[in-house]
Amino acid sequence: MATQHPATRPANPRFSSGPCAKPPTFDVAKLAGAALGRSHRAAVGKDKLKAAIEGTREVLGIPADYRIGIVPASDTGAVEMALWSLLGQRKVEMLAWESFGSGWVTDVVKQLKIDAEVKTADYGQIVDLASVDCNNDVVFTWNGTTAGVRVPNADWIADARDGLTICDATSAAFAMDLPWDKLDVTTFSWQKVLGGEAAHGVIVLSPRAVERLESYTPAWPLPKIFRMTKGGKLIEGIFTGATINTPSMLAVEDYLFALNWARSVGGLEGLIARADANAKAVFDFCAANDWIANLAEDDATRSNTSVCLKFTDDRIQDGAAFAKAVAKRLEAENIALDIGAYRDAPAGLRIWCGGTVETADIEAMLPWLTWAFEAEIAAQG
Ligand SMILES: Cc1ncc(COP(=O)(O)O)c(C=O)c1O
């Protein structure tokens, strides 16, 4: 029994699924150029917000005719403003296979009171994407962060569609290829894959989404922080850096730093390769050990960011307590922080594999996982 500590320790034990590890080159001193104590509406502030928007477009390869806005309240704010501003014009299909997708279902069905068609799958599985009719508005999560299950592709989204696709891509953007022609509304937060700060969300609108905004007024009232139109026209300023309300210029500077780091590792392609290499290290570990497995049942749906794991050893007496104890041991050793499964998800672990995490740190951490597992089996008595 390997009760000895493994020889190597990860240089950075941060494997949280959000806020995620900062880029490896991060140093708070590098944010010294932030426009602090200045108005975000002054040229210096507006230029930085514009650079954040155009840097997002460049790194993610977003088409020139798509609008990109920095909005309040992180990814949640961006998703909510889309749901409240756009839905109600036609039939809605809601797809959910984990906690965040289920949260959007609750909002649409219970708060907006839309009689949506709801398609759900258990943790580890995905809904029947072939059954989705894209002449309806469709709301889905690209990567289900709490299940580690992602859509395998966008082939199920018709090119010619009457409905809008509204995609929560917060744990996918900057780690997975997002086919912009298939996505009408895409949202994410800075605190995820690039290891930025929370508080601000990004909303990306296709020309068809803008057309809907300008031609349809929902039956319910919209608070100021959700409003993207005025007098039936898009408020273009939101998409050029004139934010709805005051942003944190420190968070903006931090995001600009993260975008520059992304460029330095080869842009989107480099970020995807880094996440893939990290996730592969974990997948290989699961393949080599029969006591642990990926929660995602179909390999084609395995996330390369929020990799969720379950323990499969039949000696385990209390699955939830066991998983918590393993995570606690790793945290106590400062080997892996914040890797317990999400509170609503099945018992297990979740290891963030996005590009800001170094593969060497994943590789150094995994033998410790074996150590913690064996120690906990022994501790059960
Ligand atoms: C898929 C998904 N949607 C929404 C959120 C909420 O994000 P935020 O706290 O940035 O609003 C998260 C956070 O983990 C997420 O993973």
XYZ file of N, CA, C and O in Angstrom, residues 35 40 134 156 163 195 198 202 227 244 267-268 270 277 294 296 305 311 320 340 379:
84
model
N -6.646 51.558 -15.390
C -7.160 52.941 -15.331
C -7.922 53.141 -14.031
O -9.138 53.354 -14.019
N -14.759 55.291 -16.303
C -14.769 54.312 -17.395
C -15.302 54.923 -18.674
O -15.217 54.336 -19.734
N -34.526 23.329 -34.156
C -33.945 24.679 -34.077
C -34.830 25.748 -34.716
O -34.401 26.898 -34.856
N -26.097 19.180 -34.664
C -27.544 19.116 -34.423
C -28.214 20.493 -34.555
O -29.437 20.586 -34.523
N -35.395 29.677 -35.111
C -35.211 29.981 -33.696
C -33.814 30.507 -33.427
O -32.941 30.508 -34.308
N -8.932 32.446 -16.324
C -8.483 32.754 -14.960
C -8.594 34.228 -14.620
O -7.813 34.751 -13.833
N -14.160 37.636 -11.551
C -15.615 37.535 -11.698
C -16.218 38.936 -11.804
O -15.487 39.909 -11.924
N -19.724 38.341 -20.448
C -19.624 38.725 -21.852
C -20.807 38.091 -22.578
O -21.126 36.920 -22.356
N -31.317 45.657 -20.144
C -31.840 46.283 -21.368
C -30.737 46.521 -22.401
O -29.763 47.197 -22.151
N -23.257 49.246 -19.521
C -24.548 49.671 -18.964
C -24.341 50.402 -17.637
O -24.947 51.425 -17.378
N -2.839 31.563 -28.848
C -4.241 31.925 -29.057
C -5.169 30.750 -28.763
O -4.850 29.867 -27.962
N -6.302 30.747 -29.418
C -7.326 29.734 -29.124
C -6.793 28.316 -29.333
O -7.018 27.431 -28.504
N -3.770 27.236 -29.113
C -2.857 26.906 -28.015
C -3.612 26.606 -26.727
O -3.273 25.677 -25.986
N -4.422 18.552 -23.323
C -3.302 17.813 -22.715
C -3.566 17.576 -21.225
O -3.301 16.485 -20.697
N -14.401 8.525 -15.191
C -14.996 9.787 -15.625
C -16.514 9.717 -15.431
O -17.125 8.703 -15.750
N -18.616 11.389 -17.107
C -19.210 11.420 -18.454
C -19.200 10.007 -19.030
O -18.144 9.388 -19.148
N -12.347 20.703 -19.709
C -12.102 21.738 -18.686
C -12.499 21.207 -17.302
O -11.651 20.920 -16.476
N -15.670 7.755 -7.805
C -14.959 6.591 -7.278
C -15.806 5.351 -7.524
O -17.022 5.379 -7.332
N -20.276 9.710 -0.545
C -20.148 11.168 -0.401
C -19.067 11.509 0.625
O -18.219 12.383 0.390
N -13.441 19.194 -4.794
C -14.650 18.427 -4.466
C -15.704 18.639 -5.548
O -15.776 19.710 -6.159
N -8.275 4.173 6.109
C -8.885 4.848 7.264
C -10.310 4.373 7.524
O -10.821 4.520 8.633
